[in-house]
Coordinates of C-alpha atoms and ligand atoms in Angstrom, one line a residue:
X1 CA -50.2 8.7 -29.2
X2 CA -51.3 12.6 -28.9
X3 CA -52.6 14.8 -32.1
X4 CA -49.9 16.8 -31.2
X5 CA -46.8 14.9 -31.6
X6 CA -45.2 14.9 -34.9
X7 CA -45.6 10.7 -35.6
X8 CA -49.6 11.6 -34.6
X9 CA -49.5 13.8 -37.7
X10 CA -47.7 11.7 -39.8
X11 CA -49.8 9.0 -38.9
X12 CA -52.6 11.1 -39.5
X13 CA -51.3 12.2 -42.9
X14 CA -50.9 8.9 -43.8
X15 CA -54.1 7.2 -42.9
X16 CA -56.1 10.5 -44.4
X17 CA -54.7 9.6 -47.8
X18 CA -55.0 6.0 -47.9
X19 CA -58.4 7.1 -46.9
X20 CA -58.8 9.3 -50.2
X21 CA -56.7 7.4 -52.4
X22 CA -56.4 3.8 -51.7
X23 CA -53.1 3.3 -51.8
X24 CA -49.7 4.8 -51.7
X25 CA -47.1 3.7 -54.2
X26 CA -43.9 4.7 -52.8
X27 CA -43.4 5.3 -49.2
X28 CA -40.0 7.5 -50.2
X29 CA -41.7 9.9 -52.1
X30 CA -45.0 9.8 -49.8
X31 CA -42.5 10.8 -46.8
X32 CA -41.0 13.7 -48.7
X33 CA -44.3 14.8 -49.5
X34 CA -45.0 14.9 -45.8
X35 CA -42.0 16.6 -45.4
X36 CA -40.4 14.0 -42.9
X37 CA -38.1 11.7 -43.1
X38 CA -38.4 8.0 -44.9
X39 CA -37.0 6.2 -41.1
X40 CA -40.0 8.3 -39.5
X41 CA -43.0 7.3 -42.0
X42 CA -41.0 3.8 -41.6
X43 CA -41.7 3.7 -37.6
X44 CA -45.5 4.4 -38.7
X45 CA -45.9 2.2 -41.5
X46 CA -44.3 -0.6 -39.0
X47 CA -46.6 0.0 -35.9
X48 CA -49.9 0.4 -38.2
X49 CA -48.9 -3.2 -40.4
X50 CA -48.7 -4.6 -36.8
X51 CA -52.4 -3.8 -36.2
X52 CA -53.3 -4.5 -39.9
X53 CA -54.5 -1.0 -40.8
X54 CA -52.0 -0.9 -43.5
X55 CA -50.8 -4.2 -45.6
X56 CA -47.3 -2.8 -47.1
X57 CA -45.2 -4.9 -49.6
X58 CA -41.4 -4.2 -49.3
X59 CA -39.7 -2.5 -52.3
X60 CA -35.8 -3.0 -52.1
X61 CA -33.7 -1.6 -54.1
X62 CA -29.5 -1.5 -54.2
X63 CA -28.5 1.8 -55.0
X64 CA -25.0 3.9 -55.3
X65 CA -24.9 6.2 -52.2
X66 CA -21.5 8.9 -52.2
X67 CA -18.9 8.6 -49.2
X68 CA -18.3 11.2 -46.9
X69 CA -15.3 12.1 -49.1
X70 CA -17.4 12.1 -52.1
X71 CA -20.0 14.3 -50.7
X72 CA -17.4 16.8 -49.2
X73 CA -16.5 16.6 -53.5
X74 CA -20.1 16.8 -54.9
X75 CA -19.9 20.2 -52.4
X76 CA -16.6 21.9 -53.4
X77 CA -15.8 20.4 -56.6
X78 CA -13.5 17.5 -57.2
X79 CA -9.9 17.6 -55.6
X80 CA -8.1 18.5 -59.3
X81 CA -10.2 20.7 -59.9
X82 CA -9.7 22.2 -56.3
X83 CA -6.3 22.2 -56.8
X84 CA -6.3 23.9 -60.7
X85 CA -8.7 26.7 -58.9
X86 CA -6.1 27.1 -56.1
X87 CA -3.2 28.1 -59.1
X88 CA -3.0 31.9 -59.2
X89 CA -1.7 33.0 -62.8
X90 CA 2.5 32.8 -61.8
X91 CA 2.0 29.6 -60.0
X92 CA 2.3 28.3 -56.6
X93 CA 5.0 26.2 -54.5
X94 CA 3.4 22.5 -53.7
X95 CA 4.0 23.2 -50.1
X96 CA 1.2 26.5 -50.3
X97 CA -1.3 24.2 -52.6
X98 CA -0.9 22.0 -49.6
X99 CA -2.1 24.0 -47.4
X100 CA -4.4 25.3 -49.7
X101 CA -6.0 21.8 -50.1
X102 CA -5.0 19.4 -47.4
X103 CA -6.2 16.0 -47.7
X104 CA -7.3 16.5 -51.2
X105 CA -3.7 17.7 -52.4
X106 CA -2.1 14.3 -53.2
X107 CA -5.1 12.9 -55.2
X108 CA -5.7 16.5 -56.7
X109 CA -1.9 16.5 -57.8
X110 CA -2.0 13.1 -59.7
X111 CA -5.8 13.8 -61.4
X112 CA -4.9 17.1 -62.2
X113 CA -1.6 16.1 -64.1
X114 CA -3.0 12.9 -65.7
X115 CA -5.7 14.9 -67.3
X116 CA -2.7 17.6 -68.1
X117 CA -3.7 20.2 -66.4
X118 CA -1.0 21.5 -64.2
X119 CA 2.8 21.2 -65.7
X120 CA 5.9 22.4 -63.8
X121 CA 8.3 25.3 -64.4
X122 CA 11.7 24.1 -66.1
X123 CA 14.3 23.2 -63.0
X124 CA 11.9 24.1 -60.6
X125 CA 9.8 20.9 -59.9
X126 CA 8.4 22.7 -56.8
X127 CA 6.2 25.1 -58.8
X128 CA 3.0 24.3 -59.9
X129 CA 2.0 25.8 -62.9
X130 CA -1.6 26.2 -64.5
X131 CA -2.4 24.5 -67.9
X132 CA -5.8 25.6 -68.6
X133 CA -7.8 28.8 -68.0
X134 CA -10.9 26.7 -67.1
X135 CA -11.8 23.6 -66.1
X136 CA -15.0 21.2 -66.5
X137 CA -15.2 19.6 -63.3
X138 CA -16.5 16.4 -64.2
X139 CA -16.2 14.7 -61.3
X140 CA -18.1 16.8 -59.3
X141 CA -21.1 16.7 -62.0
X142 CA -21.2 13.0 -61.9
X143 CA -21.4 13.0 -58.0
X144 CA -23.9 15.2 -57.8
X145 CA -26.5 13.5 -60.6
X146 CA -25.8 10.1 -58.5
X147 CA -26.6 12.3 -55.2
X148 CA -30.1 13.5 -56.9
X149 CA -30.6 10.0 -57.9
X150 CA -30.3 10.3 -61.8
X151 CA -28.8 7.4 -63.7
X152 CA -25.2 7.8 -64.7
X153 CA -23.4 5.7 -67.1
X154 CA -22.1 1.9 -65.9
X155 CA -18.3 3.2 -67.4
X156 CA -18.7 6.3 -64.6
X157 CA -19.4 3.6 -62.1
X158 CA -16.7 1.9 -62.7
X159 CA -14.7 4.8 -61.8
X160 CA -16.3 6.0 -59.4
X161 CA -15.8 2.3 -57.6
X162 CA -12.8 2.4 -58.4
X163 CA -11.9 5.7 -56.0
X164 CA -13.6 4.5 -53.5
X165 CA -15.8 7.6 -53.7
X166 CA -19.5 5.5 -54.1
X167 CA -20.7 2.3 -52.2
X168 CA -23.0 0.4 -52.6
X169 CA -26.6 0.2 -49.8
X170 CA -29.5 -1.4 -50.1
X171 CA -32.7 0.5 -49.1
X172 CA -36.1 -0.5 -48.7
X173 CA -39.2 1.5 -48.6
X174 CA -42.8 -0.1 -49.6
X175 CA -46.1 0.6 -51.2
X176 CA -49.0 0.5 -48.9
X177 CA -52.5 -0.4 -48.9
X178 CA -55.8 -0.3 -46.3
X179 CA -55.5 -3.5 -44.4
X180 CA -58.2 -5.4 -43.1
X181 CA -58.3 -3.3 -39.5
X182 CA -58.3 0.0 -41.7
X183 CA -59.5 2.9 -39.5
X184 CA -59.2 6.4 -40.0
X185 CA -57.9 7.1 -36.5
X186 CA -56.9 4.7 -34.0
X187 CA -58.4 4.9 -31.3
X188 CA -55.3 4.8 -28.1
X189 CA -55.9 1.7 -26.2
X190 CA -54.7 2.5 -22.6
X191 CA -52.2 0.3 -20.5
X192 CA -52.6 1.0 -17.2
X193 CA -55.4 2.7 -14.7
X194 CA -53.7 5.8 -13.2
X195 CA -55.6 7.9 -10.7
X196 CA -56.3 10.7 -13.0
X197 CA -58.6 8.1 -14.8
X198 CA -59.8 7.3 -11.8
X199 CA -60.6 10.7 -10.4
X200 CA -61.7 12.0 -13.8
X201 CA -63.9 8.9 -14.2
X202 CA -63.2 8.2 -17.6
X203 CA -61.9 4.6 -16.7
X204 CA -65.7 3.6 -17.3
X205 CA -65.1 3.9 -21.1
X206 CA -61.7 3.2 -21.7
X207 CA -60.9 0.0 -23.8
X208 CA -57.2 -1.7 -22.4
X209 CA -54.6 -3.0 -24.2
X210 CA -54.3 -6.8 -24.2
X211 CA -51.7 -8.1 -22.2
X212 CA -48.6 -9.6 -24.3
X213 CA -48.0 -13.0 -22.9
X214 CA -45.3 -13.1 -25.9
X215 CA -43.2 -10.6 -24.8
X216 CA -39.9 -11.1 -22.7
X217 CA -39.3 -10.0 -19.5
X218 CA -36.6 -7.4 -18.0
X219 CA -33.2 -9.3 -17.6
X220 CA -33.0 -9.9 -14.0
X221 CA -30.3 -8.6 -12.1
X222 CA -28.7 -11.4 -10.4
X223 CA -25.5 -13.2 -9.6
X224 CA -23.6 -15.1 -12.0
X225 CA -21.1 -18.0 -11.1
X226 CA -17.6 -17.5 -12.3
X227 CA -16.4 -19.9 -14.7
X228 CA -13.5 -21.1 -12.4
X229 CA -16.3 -21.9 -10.1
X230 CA -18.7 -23.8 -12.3
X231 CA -15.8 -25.9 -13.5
X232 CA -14.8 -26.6 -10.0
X233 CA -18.5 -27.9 -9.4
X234 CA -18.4 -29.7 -12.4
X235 CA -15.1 -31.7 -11.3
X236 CA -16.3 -31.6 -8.1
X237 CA -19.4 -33.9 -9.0
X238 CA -17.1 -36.4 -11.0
X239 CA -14.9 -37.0 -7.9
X240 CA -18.2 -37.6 -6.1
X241 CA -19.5 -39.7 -8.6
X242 CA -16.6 -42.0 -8.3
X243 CA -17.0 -42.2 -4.7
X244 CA -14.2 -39.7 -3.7
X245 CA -14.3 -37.6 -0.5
X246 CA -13.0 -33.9 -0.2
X247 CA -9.9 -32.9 2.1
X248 CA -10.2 -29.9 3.5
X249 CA -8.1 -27.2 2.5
X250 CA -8.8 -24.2 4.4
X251 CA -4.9 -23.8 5.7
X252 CA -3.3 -21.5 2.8
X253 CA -0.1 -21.3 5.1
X254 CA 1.8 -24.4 5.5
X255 CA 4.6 -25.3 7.1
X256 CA 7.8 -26.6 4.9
X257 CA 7.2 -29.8 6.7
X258 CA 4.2 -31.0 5.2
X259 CA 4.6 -29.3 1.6
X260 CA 7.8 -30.7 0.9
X261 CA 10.0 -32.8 3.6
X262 CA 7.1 -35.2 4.0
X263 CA 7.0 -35.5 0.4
X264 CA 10.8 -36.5 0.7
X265 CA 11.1 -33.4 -1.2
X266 CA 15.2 -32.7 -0.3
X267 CA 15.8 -29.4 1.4
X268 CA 18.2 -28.5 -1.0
X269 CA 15.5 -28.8 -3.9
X270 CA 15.1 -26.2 -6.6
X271 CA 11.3 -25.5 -6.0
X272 CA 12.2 -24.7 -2.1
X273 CA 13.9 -21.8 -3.3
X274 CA 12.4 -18.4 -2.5
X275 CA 12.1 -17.9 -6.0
X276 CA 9.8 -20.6 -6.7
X277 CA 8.2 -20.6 -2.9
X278 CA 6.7 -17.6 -1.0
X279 CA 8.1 -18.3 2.5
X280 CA 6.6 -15.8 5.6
X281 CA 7.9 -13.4 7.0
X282 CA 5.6 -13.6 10.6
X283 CA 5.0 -16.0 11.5
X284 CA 7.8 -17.4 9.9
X285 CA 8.3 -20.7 11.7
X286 CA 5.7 -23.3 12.6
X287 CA 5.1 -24.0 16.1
X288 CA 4.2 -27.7 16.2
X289 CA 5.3 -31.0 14.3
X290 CA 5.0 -34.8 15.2
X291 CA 7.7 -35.6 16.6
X292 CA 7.5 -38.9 16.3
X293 CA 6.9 -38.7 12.5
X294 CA 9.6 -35.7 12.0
X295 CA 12.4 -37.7 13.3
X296 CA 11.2 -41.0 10.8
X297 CA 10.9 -38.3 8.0
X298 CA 14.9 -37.1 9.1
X299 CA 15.9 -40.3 8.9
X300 CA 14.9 -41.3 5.7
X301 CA 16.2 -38.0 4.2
X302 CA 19.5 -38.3 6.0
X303 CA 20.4 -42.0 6.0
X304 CA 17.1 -43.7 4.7
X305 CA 15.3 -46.7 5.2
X306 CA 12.4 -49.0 4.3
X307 CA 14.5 -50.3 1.0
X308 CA 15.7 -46.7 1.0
X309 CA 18.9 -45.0 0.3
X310 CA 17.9 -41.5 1.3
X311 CA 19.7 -38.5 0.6
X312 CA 22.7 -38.8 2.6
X313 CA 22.5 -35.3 3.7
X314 CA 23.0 -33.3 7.2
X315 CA 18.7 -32.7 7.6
X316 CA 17.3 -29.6 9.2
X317 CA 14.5 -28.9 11.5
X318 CA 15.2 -24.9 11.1
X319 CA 14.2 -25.7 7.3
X320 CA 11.1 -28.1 8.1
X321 CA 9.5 -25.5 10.5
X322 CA 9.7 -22.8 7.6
X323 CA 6.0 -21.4 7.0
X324 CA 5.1 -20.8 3.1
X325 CA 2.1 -20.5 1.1
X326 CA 0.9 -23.6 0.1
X327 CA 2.6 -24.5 -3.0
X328 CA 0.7 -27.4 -4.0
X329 CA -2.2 -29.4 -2.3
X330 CA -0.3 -32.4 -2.3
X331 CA 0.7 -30.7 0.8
X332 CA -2.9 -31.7 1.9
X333 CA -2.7 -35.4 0.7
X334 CA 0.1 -35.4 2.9
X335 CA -1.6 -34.4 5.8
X336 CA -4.7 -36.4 5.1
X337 CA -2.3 -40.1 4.7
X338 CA -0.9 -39.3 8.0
X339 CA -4.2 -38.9 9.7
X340 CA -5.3 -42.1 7.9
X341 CA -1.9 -44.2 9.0
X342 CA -3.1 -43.0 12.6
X343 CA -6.4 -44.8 12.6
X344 CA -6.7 -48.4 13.3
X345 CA -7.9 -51.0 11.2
X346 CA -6.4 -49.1 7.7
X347 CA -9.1 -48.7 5.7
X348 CA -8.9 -47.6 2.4
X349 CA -9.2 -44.2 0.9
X350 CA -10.3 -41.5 -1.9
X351 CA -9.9 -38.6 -1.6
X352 CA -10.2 -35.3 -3.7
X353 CA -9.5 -31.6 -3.0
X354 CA -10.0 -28.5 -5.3
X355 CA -8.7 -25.2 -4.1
X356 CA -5.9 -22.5 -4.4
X357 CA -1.9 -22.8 -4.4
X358 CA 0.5 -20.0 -4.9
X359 CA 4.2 -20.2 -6.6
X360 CA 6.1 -17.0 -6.9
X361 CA 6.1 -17.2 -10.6
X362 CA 6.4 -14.5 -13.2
X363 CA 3.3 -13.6 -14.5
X364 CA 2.0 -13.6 -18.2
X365 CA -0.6 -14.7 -20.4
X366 CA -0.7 -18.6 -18.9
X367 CA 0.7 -18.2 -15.5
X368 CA -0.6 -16.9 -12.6
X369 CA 1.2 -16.5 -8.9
X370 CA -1.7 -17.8 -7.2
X371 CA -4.4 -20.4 -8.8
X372 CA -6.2 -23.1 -7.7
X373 CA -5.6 -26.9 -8.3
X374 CA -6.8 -30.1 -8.6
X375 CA -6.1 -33.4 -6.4
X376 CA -6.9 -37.0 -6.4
X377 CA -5.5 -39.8 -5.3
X378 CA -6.9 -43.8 -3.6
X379 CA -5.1 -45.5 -0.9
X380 CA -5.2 -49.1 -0.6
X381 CA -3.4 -52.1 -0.3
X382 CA -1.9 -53.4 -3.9
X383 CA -2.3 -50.7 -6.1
X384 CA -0.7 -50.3 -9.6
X385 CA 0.3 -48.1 -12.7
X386 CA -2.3 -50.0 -14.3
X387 CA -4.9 -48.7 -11.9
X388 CA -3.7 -45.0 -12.4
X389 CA -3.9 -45.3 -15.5
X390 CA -7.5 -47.2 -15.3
X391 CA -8.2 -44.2 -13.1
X392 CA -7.3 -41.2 -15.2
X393 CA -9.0 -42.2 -18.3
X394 CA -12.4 -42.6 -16.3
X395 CA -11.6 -38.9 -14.5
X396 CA -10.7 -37.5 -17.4
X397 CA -13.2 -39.0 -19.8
X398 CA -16.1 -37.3 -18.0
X399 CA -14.3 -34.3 -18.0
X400 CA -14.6 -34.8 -22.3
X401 CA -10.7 -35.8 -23.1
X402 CA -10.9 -39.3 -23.7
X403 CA -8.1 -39.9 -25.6
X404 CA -5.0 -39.8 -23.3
X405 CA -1.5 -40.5 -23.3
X406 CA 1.2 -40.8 -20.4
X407 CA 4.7 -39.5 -20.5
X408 CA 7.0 -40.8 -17.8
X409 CA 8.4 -37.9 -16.0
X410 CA 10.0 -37.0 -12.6
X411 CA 8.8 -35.9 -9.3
X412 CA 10.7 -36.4 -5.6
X413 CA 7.6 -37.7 -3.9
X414 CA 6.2 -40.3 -6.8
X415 CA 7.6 -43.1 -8.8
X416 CA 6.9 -44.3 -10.9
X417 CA 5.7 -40.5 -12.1
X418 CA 3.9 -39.7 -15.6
X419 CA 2.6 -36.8 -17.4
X420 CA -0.8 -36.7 -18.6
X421 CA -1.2 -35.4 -22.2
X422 CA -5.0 -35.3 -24.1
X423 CA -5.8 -34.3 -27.4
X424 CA -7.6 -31.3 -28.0
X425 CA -10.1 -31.9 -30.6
X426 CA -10.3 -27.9 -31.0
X427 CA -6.4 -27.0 -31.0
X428 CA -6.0 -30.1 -32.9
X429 CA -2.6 -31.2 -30.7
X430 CA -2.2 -33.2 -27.9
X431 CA -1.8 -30.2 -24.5
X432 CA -0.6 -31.0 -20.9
X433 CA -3.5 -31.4 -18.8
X434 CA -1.7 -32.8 -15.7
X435 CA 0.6 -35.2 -13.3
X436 CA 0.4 -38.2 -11.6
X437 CA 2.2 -41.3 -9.8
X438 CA 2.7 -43.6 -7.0
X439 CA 3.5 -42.4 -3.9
X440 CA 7.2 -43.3 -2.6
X441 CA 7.6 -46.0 0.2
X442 CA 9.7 -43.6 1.8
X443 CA 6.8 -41.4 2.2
X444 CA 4.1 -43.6 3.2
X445 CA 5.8 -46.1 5.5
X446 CA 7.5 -43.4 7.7
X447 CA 3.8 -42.4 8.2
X448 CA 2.6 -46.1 9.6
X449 CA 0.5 -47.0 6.7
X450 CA 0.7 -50.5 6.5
X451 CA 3.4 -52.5 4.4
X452 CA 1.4 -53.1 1.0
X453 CA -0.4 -50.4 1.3
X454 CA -0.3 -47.7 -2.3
X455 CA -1.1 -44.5 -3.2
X456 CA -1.8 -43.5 -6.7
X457 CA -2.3 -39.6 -7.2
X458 CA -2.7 -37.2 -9.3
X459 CA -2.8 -33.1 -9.7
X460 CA -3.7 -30.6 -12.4
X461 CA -4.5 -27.1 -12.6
X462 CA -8.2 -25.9 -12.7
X463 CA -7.7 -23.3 -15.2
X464 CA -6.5 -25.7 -17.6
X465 CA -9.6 -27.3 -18.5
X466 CA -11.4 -24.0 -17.9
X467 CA -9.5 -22.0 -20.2
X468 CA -9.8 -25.0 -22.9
X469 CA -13.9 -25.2 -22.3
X470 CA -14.5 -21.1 -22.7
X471 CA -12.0 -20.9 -25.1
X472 CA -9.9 -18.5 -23.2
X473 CA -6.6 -18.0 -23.9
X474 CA -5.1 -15.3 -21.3
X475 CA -5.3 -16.3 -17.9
X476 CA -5.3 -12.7 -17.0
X477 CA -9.2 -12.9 -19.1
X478 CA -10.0 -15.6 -16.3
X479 CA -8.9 -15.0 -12.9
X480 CA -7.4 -11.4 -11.6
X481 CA -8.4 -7.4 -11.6
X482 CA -9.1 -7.5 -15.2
X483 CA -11.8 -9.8 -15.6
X484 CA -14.2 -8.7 -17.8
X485 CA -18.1 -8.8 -15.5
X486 CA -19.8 -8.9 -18.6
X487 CA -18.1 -12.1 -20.1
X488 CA -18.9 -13.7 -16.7
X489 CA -22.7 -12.4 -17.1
X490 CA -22.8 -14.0 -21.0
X491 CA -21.0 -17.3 -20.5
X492 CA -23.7 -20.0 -21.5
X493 CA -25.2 -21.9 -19.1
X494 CA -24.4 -25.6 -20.6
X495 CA -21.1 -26.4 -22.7
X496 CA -19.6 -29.0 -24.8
X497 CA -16.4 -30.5 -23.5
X498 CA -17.7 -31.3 -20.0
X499 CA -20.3 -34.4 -19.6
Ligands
LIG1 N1 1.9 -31.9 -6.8 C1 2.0 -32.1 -8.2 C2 2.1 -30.7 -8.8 O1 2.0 -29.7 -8.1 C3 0.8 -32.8 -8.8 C4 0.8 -34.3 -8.4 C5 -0.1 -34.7 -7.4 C6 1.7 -35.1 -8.9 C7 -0.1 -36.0 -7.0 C8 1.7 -36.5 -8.5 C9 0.8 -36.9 -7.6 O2 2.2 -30.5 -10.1

């Protein structure tokens, strides 16, 4: 702090008189005095009661402050009285006194002619006549006696309330007193060594500011984890936990084969559509299939097998070979059980993956064309709805929904199939949160798993569960162009829902 800035002087001002007179009373008429404003002395008085050179005691105080349209009054008189001043002796039409007074004119109107002082020419409602030669303006006197602080009575208040034209603040100021580190000037503790102390060789007597151990450091710039991805690490440590191992997923572009006609998904099936799939355009078929498998997996479509029916339909290859985005990683699973039917001894499985699928979908504020989903499922011999179901309420139970119920429900590749519902203790309803089953035997034994052998699975997405734990509730806020940085930046760390 310099003598010559302008808190320096008003520092100085202020210490002088304590100095001389002990105290000040009132900071609000101490600051006028000094000519500058209360929020200025206020700075002072703040940084000297941190050192102790002043004690102040707070003084609050509600008081009746004007609005801006009150004060735009308490300048130009109130808006009847605006309006009676605007009248020349033959009247005027409303739509000039409009003009005249703008805003003001509607309120000016109904004041002026409740306290009778405009009438209207007979059969002519659109002239405005003056009453009265002169007018007290009230209004404006009351305004301006609150402005200059003066006490008006509670009745004017009321009124005043009631237009809206007063509110009510609460200010402080204080009255201050030498504190126990009184000084007349403070002597400016230094923070750093620069090279002009250095060169001028006044570092010898200058006293340092203590270091403030207290105080918080700059925010560091750094990256922050989107929430999509923390509660894919979250989910990804429960499938760990419970001895799962991850599939990889790192082909977006699948072939028809393995996302639906190894699911004994019929080719004929709704979801194969184009408007449910995207297919490619290059390269648009797949080069290489089992052959072995692809002619079990016709046959079982086509005429069935393995306690089968089938479909009884005329099975393509043209439609197999199609390449698509991935529209579900059960596409995966797929892949993974035939790998697993290959190797000799079985051995049994668990396996999890987490990552993206894409339906051509319309888009709005809970779909997406692209996001990214969850998978589980355990192969071994003798399996059953029982230990789905055992299986589900541990997975979901860590993820914080414990109380679950199953709806039976329909998919080509599982049966029995269900639909998981959970109640949401915040929502306060029971909410979707995902699908599961037993795999078909005429999916697995075309394969070569073993006779005996099960598969329970289940999916979900992985917004879902995110957009229930940050209490999102437009997908568009989650995943997409218009994701907001600074949400990401000031999503907590830890949060309840996930264990
Ligand atoms: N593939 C199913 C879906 O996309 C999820 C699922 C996976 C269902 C495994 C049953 C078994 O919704």
């Amino acid at each position: 702090m310099t003598e010559k800035s302008p808190a320096g002087d008003v520092e100085a001002g202020l210490l002088a008189h304590l100095n001389s007179a002990g105290e000040v009373s009132d900071s609000r008429s101490f600051a006028s005095s000094l000519g500058v404003s209360h929020a200025e002395l206020e700075g002072v008085i703040k940084s000297l009661s941190a050192f102790r050179i002043v004690d102040s005691t707070d003084i609050t105080k509600e008081t009746w402050v004007l609005t801006e349209e009150a004060k735009g009054y308490a300048a130009r008189g109130s808006p009847e009285a605006q309006l009676v001043a605007a009248i020349p002796p033959e009247g005027a039409s409303k739509d000039a006194l409009k003009a005249k007074l703008g805003e003001a004119f509607d309120v000016g109107m109904k004041a002026a002619a409740r306290n009778k002082w405009i009438g209207f020419e007979k059969g002519n409602k659109d002239l405005v006549l003056r009453k009265v030669e002169n007018v007290k303006d009230e209004l404006q006197d009351q305004l301006k006696r609150l402005e200059n602080g003066e006490v008006v009575p509670d009745k004017v208040i009321d009124d005043l309330k009631r237009r809206k034209l007063i509110t009510k603040e609460k200010s402080i100021w204080y009255s201050l007193k030498k504190g126990p580190e009184f000084v007349i000037k403070r002597k400016t503790l230094a923070t750093d060594v620069t090279t002009e102390h250095l060169r001028s060789g006044d570092w010898k007597d200058l006293e340092f500011k203590d270091y403030n151990y207290g105080a918080q450091g700059q925010p560091i710039a750094k990256g922050y984890a989107h929430p999509l991805l923390e509660v894919r690490e979250e989910i990804q440590n429960i499938f760990i936990k419970m001895g799962f191992t991850e599939m990889p997923t790192n082909n977006f572009v699948e072939s028809s084969f393995w996302n639906f006609d190894a699911l004994f998904q019929p080719q004929q099936h709704p979801a194969r559509d184009s408007h449910d799939t995207f297919f490619l355009n290059a390269p648009a078929a797949t080069k290489q299939l089992p052959e072995d498998y692809l002619e079990k997996v016709k046959q079982v479509h086509q005429s069935g097998g393995y306690g089968s029916k089938g479909y009884g339909y005329d099975w393509k290859r043209d439609e197999a070979e199609k390449n698509l985005l991935r529209t579900h990683t059960t596409a995966v699973s797929t892949r993974m059980l035939y790998k697993l039917a290959q190797e000799k001894p079985f051995a049994p499985k668990r396996y999890y993956s987490i990552d993206r699928v894409f339906r051509n979908e319309a888009v709005d504020r809970t779909h997406l064309a692209e996001f990214h989903q969850i998978e589980g499922l355990i192969c071994d011999y003798g399996l059953t709805l029982g230990d789905l179901i055992g299986v589900l309420e541990d997975f979901f139970s860590s993820l914080g929904m414990s109380k679950l119920r199953f709806k039976p429900a329909y998919n080509p590749y599982t049966e029995p199939s269900m639909e998981i519902f959970s109640y949401h203790d915040g929502l306060k309803k029971w909410v979707e949160v995902g699908n599961s089953g037993m795999f078909r035997p005429e999916m697995l034994l075309p394969m070569g798993l073993p006779d005996g052998v099960n598969v329970i699975a289940w999916g979900l997405s992985l917004e879902r569960p995110t957009m229930i734990l940050y209490g999102i509730d437009n997908i568009r806020d989650l995943f997409g162009p218009k994701v907001d940085f600074n949400l990401i930046k000031s999503n907590p760390l830890c949060r309840l829902g996930l264990q």
